[in-house]
Coordinates of C-alpha atoms in Angstrom, one line a residue:
X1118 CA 0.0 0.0 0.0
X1119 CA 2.6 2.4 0.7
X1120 CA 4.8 1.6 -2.2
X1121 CA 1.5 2.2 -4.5
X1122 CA 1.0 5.5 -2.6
X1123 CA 4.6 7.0 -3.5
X1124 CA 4.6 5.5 -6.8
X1125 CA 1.2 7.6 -7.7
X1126 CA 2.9 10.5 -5.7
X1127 CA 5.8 10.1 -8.1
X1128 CA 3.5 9.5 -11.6
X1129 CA 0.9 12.1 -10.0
X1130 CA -1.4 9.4 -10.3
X1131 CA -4.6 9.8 -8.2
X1132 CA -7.7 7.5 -8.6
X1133 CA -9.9 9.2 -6.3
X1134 CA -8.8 13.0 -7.9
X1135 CA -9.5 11.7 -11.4
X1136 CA -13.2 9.8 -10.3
X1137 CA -13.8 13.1 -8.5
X1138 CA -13.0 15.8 -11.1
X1139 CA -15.2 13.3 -13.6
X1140 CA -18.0 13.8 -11.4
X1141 CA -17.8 17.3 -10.9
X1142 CA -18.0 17.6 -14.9
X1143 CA -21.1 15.3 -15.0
X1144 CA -22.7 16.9 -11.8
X1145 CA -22.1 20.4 -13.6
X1146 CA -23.3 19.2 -17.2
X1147 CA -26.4 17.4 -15.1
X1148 CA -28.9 20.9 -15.1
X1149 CA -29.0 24.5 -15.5
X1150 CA -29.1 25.1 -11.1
X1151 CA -26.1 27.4 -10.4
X1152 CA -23.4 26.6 -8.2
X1153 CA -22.4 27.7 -4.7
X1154 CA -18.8 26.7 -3.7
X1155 CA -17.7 26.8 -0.5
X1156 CA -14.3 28.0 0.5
X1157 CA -13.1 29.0 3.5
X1158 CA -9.4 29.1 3.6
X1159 CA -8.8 25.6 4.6
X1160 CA -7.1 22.5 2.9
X1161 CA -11.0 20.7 2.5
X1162 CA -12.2 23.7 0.8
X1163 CA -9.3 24.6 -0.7
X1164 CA -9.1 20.7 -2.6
X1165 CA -12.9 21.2 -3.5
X1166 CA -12.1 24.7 -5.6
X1167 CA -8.9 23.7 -7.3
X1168 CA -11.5 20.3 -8.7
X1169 CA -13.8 22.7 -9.7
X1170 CA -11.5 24.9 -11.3
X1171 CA -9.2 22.2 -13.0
X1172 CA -12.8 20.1 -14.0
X1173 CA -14.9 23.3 -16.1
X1174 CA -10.9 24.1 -17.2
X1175 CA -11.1 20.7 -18.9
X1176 CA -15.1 20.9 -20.3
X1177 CA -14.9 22.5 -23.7
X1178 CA -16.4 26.3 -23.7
X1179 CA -19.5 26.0 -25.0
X1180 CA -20.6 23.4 -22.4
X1181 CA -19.9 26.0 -19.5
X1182 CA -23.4 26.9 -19.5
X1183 CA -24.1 27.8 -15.5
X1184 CA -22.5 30.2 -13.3
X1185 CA -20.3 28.8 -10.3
X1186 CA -19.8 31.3 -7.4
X1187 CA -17.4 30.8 -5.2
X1188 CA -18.2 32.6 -2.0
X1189 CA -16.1 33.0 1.5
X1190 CA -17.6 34.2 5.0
X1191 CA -16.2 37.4 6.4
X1192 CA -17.0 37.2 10.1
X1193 CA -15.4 40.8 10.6
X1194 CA -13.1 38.9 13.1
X1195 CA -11.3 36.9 10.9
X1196 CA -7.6 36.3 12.1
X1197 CA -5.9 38.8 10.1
X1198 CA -3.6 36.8 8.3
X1199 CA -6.2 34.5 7.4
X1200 CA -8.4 37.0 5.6
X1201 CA -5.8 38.7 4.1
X1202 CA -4.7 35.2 2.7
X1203 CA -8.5 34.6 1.7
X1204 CA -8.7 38.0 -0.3
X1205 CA -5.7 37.3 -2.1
X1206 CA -7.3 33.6 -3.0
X1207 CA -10.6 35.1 -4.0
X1208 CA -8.5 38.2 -6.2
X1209 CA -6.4 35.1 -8.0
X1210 CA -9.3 32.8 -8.3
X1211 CA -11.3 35.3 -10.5
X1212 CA -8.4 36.5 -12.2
X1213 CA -8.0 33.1 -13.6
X1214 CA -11.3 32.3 -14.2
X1215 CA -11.8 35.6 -16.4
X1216 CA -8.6 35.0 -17.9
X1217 CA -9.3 31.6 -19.1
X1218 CA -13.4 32.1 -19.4
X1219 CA -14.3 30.1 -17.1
X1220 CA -18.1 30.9 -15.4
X1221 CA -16.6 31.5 -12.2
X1222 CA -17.4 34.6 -9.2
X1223 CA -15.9 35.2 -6.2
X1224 CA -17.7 36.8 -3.5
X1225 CA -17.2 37.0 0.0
X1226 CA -20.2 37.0 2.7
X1227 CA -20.4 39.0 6.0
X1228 CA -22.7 39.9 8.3
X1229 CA -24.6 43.5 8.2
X1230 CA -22.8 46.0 10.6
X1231 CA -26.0 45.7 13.2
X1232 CA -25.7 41.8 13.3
X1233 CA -22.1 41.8 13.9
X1234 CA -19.4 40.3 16.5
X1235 CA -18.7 44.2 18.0
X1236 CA -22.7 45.1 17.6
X1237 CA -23.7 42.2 19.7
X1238 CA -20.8 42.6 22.3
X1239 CA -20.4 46.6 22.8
X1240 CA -23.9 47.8 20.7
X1241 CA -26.4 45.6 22.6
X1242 CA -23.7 43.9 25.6
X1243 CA -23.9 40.5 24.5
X1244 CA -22.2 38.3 26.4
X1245 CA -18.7 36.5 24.6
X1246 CA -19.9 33.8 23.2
X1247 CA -19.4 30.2 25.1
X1248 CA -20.4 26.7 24.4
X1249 CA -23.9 26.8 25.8
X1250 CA -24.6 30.3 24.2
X1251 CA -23.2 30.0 20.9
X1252 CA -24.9 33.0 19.8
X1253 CA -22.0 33.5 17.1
X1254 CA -21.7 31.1 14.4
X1255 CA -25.4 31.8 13.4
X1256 CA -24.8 35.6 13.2
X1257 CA -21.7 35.7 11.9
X1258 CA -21.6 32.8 9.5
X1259 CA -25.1 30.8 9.0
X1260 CA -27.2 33.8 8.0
X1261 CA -24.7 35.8 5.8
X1262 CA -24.0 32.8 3.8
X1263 CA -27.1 31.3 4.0
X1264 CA -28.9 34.7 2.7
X1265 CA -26.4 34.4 -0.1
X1266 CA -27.9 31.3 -1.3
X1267 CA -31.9 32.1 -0.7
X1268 CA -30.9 35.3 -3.4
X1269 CA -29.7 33.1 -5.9
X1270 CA -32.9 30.5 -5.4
X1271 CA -35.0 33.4 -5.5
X1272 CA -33.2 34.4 -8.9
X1273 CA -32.6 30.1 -10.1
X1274 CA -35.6 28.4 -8.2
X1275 CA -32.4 26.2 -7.0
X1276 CA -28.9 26.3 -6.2
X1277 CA -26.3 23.2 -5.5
X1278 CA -23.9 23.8 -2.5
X1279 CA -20.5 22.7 -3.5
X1280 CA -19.1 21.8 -0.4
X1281 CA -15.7 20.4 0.9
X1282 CA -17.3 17.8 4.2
X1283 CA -15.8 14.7 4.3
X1284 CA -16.7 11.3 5.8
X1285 CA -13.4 10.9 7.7
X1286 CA -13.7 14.2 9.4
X1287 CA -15.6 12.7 12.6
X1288 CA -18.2 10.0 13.2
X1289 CA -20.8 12.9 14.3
X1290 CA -20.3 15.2 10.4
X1291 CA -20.6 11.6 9.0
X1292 CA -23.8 10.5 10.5
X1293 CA -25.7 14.3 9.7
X1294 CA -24.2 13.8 6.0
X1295 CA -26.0 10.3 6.1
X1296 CA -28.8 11.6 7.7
X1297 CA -29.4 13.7 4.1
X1298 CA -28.2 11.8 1.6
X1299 CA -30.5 9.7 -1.0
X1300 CA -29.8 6.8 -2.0
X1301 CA -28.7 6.4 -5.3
X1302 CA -28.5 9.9 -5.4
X1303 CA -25.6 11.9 -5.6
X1304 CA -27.2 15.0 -4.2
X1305 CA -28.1 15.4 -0.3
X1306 CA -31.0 18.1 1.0
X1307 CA -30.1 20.8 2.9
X1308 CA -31.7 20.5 5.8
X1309 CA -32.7 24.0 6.0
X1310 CA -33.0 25.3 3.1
X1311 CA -35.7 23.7 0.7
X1312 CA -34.7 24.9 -2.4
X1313 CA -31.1 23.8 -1.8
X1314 CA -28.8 21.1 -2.1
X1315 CA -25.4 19.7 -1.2
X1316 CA -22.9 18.2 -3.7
X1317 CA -19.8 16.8 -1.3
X1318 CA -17.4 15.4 -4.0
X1319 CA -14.2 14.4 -1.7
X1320 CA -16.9 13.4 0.7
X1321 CA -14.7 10.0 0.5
X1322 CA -11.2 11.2 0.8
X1323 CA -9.3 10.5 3.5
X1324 CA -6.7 12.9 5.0
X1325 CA -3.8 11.7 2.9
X1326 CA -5.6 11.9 -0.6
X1327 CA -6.6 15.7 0.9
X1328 CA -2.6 16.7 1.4
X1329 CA -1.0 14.2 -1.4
X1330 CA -3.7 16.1 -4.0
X1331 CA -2.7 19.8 -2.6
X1332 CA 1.3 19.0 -2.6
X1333 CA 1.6 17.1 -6.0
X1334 CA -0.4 19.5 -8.0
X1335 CA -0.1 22.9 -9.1
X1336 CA -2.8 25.7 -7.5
X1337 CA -4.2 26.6 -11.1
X1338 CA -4.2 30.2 -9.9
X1339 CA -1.1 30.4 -8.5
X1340 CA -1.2 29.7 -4.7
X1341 CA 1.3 27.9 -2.7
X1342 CA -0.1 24.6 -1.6
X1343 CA 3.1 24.0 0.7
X1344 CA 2.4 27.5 2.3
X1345 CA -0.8 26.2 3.3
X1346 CA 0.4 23.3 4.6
X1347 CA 2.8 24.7 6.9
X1348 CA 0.4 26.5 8.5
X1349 CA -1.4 23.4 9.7
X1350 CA 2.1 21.8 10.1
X1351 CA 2.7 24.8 12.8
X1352 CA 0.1 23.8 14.9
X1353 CA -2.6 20.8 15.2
X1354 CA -5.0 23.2 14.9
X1355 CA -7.5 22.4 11.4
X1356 CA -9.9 24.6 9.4
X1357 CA -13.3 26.7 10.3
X1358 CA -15.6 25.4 7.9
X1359 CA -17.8 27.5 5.9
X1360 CA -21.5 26.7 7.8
X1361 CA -24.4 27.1 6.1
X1362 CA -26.6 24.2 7.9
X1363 CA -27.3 24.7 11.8
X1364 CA -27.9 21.1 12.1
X1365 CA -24.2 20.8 11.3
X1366 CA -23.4 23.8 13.6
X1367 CA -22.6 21.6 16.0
X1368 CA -20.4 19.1 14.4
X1369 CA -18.7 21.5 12.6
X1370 CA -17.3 22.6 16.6
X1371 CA -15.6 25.9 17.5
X1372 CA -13.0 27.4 15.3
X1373 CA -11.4 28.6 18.4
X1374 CA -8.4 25.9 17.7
X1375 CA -8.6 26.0 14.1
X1376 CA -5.9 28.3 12.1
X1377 CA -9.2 29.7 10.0
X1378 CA -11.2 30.7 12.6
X1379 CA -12.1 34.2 14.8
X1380 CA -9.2 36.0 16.5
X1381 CA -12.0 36.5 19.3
X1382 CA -13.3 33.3 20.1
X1383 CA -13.6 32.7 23.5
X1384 CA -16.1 29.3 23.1
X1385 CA -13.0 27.3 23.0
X1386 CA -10.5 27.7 26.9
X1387 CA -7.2 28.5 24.9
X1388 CA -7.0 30.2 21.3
X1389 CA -4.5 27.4 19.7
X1390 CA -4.8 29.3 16.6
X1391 CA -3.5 32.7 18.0
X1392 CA -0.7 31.3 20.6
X1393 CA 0.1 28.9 17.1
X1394 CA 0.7 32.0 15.1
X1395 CA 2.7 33.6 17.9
X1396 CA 4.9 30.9 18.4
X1397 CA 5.5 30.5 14.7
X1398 CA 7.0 34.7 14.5
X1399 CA 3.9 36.5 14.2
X1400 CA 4.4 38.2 17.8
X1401 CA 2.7 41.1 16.5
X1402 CA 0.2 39.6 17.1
X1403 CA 0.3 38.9 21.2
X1404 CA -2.0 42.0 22.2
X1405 CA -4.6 40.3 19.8
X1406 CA -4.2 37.0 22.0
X1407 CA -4.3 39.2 24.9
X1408 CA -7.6 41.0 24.0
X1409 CA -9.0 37.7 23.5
X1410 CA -8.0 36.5 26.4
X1411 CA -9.1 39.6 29.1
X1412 CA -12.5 39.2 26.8
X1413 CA -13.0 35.5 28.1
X1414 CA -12.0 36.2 31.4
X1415 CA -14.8 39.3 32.3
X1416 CA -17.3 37.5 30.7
X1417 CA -18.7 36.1 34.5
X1418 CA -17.2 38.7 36.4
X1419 CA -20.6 40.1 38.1
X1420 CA -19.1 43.9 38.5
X1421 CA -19.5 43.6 34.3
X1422 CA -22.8 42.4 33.8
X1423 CA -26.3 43.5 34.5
X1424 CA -28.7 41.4 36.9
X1425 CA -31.4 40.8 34.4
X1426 CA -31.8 39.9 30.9
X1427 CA -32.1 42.0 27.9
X1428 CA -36.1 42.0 28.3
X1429 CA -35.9 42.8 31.7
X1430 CA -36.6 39.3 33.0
X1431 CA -35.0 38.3 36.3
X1432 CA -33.7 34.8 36.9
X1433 CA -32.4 32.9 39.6
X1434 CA -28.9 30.7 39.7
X1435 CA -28.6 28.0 42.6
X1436 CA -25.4 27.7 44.1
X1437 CA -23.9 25.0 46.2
X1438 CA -23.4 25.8 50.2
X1439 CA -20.3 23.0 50.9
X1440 CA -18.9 22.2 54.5
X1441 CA -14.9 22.4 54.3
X1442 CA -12.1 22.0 57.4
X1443 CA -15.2 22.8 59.5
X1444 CA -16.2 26.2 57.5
X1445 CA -19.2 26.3 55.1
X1446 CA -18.2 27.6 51.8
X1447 CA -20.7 29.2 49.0
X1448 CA -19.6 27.0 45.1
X1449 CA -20.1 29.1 42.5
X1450 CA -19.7 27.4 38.8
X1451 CA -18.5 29.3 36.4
X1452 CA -18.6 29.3 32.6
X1453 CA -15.7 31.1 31.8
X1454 CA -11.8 29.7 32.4
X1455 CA -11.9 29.5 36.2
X1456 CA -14.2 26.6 36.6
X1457 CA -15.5 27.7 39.9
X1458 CA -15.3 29.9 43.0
X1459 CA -15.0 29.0 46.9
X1460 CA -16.4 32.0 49.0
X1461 CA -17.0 31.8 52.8
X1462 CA -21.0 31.8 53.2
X1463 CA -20.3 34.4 57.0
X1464 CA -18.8 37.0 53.7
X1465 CA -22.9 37.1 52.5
X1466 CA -25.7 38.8 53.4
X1467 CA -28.5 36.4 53.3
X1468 CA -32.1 38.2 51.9
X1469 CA -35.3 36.2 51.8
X1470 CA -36.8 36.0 48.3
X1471 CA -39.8 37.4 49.6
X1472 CA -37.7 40.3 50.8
X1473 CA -35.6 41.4 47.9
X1474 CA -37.5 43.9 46.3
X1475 CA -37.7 45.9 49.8
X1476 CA -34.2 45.8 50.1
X1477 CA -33.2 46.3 46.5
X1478 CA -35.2 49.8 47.4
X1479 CA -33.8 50.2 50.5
X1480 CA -30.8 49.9 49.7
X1481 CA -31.4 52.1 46.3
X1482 CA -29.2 49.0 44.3
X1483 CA -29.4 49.7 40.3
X1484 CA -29.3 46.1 38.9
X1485 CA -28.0 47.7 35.5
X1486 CA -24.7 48.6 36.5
X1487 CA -21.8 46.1 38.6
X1488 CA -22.8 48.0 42.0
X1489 CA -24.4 44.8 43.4
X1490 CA -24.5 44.3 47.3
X1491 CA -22.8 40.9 47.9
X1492 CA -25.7 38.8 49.0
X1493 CA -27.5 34.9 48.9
X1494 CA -31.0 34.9 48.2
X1495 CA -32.5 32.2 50.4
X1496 CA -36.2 30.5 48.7
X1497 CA -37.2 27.8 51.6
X1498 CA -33.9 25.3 51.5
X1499 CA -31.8 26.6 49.1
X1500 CA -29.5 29.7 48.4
X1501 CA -29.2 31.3 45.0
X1502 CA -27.8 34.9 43.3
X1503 CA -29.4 37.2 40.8
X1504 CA -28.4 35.4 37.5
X1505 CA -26.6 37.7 34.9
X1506 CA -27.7 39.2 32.1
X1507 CA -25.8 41.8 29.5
X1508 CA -22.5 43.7 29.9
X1509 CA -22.7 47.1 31.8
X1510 CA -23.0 49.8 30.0
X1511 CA -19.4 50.6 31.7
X1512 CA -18.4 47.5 31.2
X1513 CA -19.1 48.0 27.1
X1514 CA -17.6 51.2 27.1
X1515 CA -14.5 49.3 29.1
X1516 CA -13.8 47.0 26.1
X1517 CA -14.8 49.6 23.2
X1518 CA -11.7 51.6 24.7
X1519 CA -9.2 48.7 24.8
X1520 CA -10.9 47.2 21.6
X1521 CA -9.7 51.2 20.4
X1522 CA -6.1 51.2 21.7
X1523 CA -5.4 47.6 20.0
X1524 CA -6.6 48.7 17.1
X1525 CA -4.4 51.9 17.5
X1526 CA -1.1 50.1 19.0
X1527 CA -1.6 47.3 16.5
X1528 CA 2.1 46.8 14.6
X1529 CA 0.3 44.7 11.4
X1530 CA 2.7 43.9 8.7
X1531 CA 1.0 45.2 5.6
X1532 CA -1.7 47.2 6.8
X1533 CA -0.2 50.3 8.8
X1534 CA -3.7 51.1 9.6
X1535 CA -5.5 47.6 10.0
X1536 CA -9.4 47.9 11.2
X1537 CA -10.3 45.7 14.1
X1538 CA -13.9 47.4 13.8
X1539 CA -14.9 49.3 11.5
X1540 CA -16.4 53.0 11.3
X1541 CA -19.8 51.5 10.1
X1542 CA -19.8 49.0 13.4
X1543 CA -19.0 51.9 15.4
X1544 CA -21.5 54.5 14.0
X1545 CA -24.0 50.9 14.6
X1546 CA -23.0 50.7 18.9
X1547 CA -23.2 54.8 18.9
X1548 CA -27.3 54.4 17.5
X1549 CA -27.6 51.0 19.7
X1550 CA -26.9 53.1 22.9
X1551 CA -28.6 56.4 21.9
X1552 CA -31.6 54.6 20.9
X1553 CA -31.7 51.9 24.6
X1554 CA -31.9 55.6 26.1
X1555 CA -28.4 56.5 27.0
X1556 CA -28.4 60.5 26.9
X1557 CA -24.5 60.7 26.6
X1558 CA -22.8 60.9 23.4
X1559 CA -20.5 58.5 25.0
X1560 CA -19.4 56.7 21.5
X1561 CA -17.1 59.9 19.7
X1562 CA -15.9 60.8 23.1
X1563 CA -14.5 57.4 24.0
X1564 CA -13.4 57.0 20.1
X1565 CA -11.5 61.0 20.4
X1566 CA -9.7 60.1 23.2
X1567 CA -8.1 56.9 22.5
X1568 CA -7.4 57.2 18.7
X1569 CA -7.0 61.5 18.7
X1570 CA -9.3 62.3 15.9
X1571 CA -13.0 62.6 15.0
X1572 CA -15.1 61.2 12.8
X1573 CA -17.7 62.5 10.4
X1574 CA -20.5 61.1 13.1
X1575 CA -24.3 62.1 11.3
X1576 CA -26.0 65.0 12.8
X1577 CA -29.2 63.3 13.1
X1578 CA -27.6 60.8 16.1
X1579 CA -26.6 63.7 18.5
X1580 CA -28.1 62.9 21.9
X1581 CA -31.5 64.6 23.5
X1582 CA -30.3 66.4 26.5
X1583 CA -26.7 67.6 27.6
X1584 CA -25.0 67.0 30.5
X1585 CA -26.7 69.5 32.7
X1586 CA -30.2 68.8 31.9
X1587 CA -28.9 65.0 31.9
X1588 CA -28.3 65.4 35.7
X1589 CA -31.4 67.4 36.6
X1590 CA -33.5 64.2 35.0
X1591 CA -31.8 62.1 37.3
X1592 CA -32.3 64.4 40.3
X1593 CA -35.4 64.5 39.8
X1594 CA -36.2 61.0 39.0
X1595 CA -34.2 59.8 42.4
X1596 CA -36.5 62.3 44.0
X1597 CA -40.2 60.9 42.6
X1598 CA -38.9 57.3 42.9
X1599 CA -38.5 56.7 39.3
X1600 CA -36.2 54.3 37.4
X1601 CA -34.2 56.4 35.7
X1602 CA -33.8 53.9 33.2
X1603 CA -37.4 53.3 32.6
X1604 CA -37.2 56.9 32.0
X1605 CA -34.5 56.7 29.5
X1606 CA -36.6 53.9 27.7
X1607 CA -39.4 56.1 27.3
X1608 CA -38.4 58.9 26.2
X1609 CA -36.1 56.9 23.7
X1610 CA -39.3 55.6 22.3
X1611 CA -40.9 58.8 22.6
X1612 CA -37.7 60.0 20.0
X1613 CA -38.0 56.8 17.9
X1614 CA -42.0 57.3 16.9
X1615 CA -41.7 61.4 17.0
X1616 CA -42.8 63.1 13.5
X1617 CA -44.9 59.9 12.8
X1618 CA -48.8 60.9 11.7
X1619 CA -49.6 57.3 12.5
X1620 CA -47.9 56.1 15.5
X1621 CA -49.1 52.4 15.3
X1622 CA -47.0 50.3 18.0
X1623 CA -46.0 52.9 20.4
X1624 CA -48.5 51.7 23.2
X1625 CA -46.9 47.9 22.6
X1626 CA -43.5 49.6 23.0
X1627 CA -44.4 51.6 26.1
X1628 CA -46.1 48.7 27.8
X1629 CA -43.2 46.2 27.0
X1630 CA -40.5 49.0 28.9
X1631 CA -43.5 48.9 31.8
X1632 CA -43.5 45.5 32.1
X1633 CA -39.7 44.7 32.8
X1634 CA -39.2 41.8 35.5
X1635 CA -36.8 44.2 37.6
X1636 CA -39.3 46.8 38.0
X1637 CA -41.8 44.3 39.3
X1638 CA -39.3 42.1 42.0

């Protein structure tokens, strides 16, 4: 077996290439439904466009009668090599194509300034995404790509997905391929999308014929194969597939360890993809890693995160009460890298449940901000704590700054001015907090300081009130007993349907800000 597998690396003679590039040619001459490739950056996807390429190169031009798009997802927080490397893929690829005639477009998908990575996080104070909130790869990957597709079946009626998923890759991506394929057929539904399929054509290579196809043949637009080897040769990190199938969300796992994946993922407990690059000479890189790593570690620090959900529901997290040397002890899990915390139960406060709304009053406690009084709820047997909800308004403004001086101290190779966000995202968290009723024009003050200029910020967002009216409303509002953030809400809405003849929704609006769980404890 091995003496056949270097005598075709020596001839160049691959079985499996040659049955696969056949079928791509008969798949493609099959109908008139346009193609969607896949390509992410990765070997698998990398494999599946240089077949496509080499396959219509060899169909004689008046055959190529169907467009092939080849499109890449843009998360916005792309590892910076990695994208760069992508664009320069994408620029070759239709270089070539147009060159030689070939029915090929590249195009690369991201996600709309309000739906993305910095939006969620600072706009709206999502917290970092973890294993059991995933919140990401749907935003940032699923729905960009997937709203790709749906435009060209509105325009087709259908569209194939040309994808680079493989057997081999785990027993769980295995099973969900079987779980849509026909039998007999060629062709497996997408499971989401009903006027879409998937065409997998190395869905039986193995590892080897992935990496003796890329070494022993020539990128036909000009990319180094052995480059891209080396980078997975530099760590044992892999590839963030292109997703565009939540019931493969899963199996596709966190990109956190891959080389292709987000330079902010904090799903996965260490980035092996940043620390790989680092290790490998790319130390300009380290305050990226760092970022990423102060990100993960405030995402369960209390002080950062408000005490109730973005609708204003409370909730309730039990926590263990342990005896230990003699001296009871208060678990707390947590989600983030510390696995859990050890507190002595004398350093609490204990308030009924029955009780906390008085003393949340009493004790004028404003379950927005990180100013929480360090108590245990007790309900009948068992102790619990205020479960969290968003990041603090200071806490968003906290990592806005440092996300600023990064992006300010950043020493990129190429790119002497290299965007971690981008104006667009910011001018998107500037409207997010105006319009959740923040009356400070916190967004080009915070941006001023740290980068030392302006920038051209639309008139229409400049906020309501200035500082000395902002501080009477909250005078006044401590003195009638009013949430000042209800207030805020209100008047927010009161901005949002001002100038309107018809002002259908506003009473929905209104009652929804009345009906908040942590007005009502």
């Amino acid at each position: 077996m091995i003496n056949n597998l270097i005598s075709n690396m020596i001839n160049k003679d691959f079985p499996k290439v040659d049955e696969a590039k056949k079928l791509v040619q008969e798949m493609y001459l099959e109908d008139h439904r346009p193609w969607v490739v896949g390509y992410s950056g990765g070997k698998d996807s990398t494999v599946v466009v240089q077949l496509v390429f080499e396959a219509l190169s060899g169909l004689p031009k008046e055959s190529l009668h169907k467009k092939v798009y080849v499109i890449s997802s843009d998360t916005l927080v792309e590892t910076p090599l990695i994208i760069s490397s992508i664009n320069d893929t994408l620029r070759r690829v239709q270089e070539h194509a147009l060159k030689l005639g070939l029915p090929i477009e590249t195009h690369k998908v991201k996600p709309p300034a309000e739906k993305s990575f910095w939006a969620n996080i600072i706009g709206k104070g999502y917290p970092s995404p973890n294993q059991k909130f995933r919140w990401c790869t749907d935003r940032l990957k699923i729905e960009p790509a997937n709203q790709f597709i749906l435009d060209k079946v509105s325009a087709f009626g259908e569209v194939i997905m040309v994808l680079g998923v493989r057997d081999d890759e785990s027993a769980t991506r295995a099973n969900v391929m079987k779980s849509h394929t026909v039998e007999g057929k060629v062709l497996m539904r997408h499971s989401t999308l009903s006027n879409a399929f998937v065409f997998a054509p190395i869905r039986n290579f193995s590892l080897d014929d992935v990496w003796n196809y890329l070494l022993n043949s020539d990128s036909p637009w000009g990319d180094d194969n052995h480059a891209l080897n080396k980078l997975y040769q530099d760590s044992s990190s892999g590839e963030c597939p292109l997703v565009v199938d939540k019931t493969i969300k899963e199996s596709a796992g966190s990109c956190g360890n891959s080389r292709f994946g987000c330079w902010t993922c904090t799903v996965v407990t260490e980035d092996k993809a940043l620390n790989g690059f680092i290790e490998s000479g790319e130390d300009w890189m380290l305050p990226l890693l760092e970022f990423r790593n102060w990100l993960a570690d405030i995402r369960d620090v209390r002080s950062y995160r408000q005490k109730y959900r973005m609708n204003g529901q409370v909730y309730y997290r039990d926590v263990r009460v342990e005896t230990i040397d003699g001296q009871e002890f208060v678990i707390i899990p947590k989600k983030s890298r510390k696995r859990e915390e050890k507190i002595l139960l004398d350093s609490f406060e204990i308030v009924e449940k029955t009780d906390l709304k008085e003393y949340i009053i009493k004790h004028n406690i404003d379950l927005s901000t990180g100013d929480e009084p360090n108590i245990l709820i007790k309900d009948e047997d068992k102790y619990q704590r205020l479960g969290l909800g968003p990041f603090t308004m200071e806490a968003r403004e906290l990592i806005l700054r440092k996300l600023l001086e990064v992006q300010r101290d950043l020493k990129h190779p190429s790119e002497q001015h290299h965007e971690l966000i981008s104006e667009e995202e910011l001018k998107v968290i500037r409207r997010y907090w105006l319009d959740s009723g923040e009356f400070e024009d916190r967004v080009p003050q915070i941006f001023r300081e740290v980068m030392g200029y302006d920038l051209n910020w639309e008139f229409d967002d400049r906020p309501l009130f200035d500082a000395e009216q902002i501080t009477d409303l909250e005078l006044l509002s401590q003195e009638m007993n009013v949430d000042m953030k209800l207030l805020k809400r209100l008047i927010a809405i009161e901005k949002d349907y001002n100038g309107y003849k018809i002002r259908r929704g506003i009473s929905q609006e209104i009652e929804k800000a009345l009906k908040q769980d942590y007005l009502h404890l």
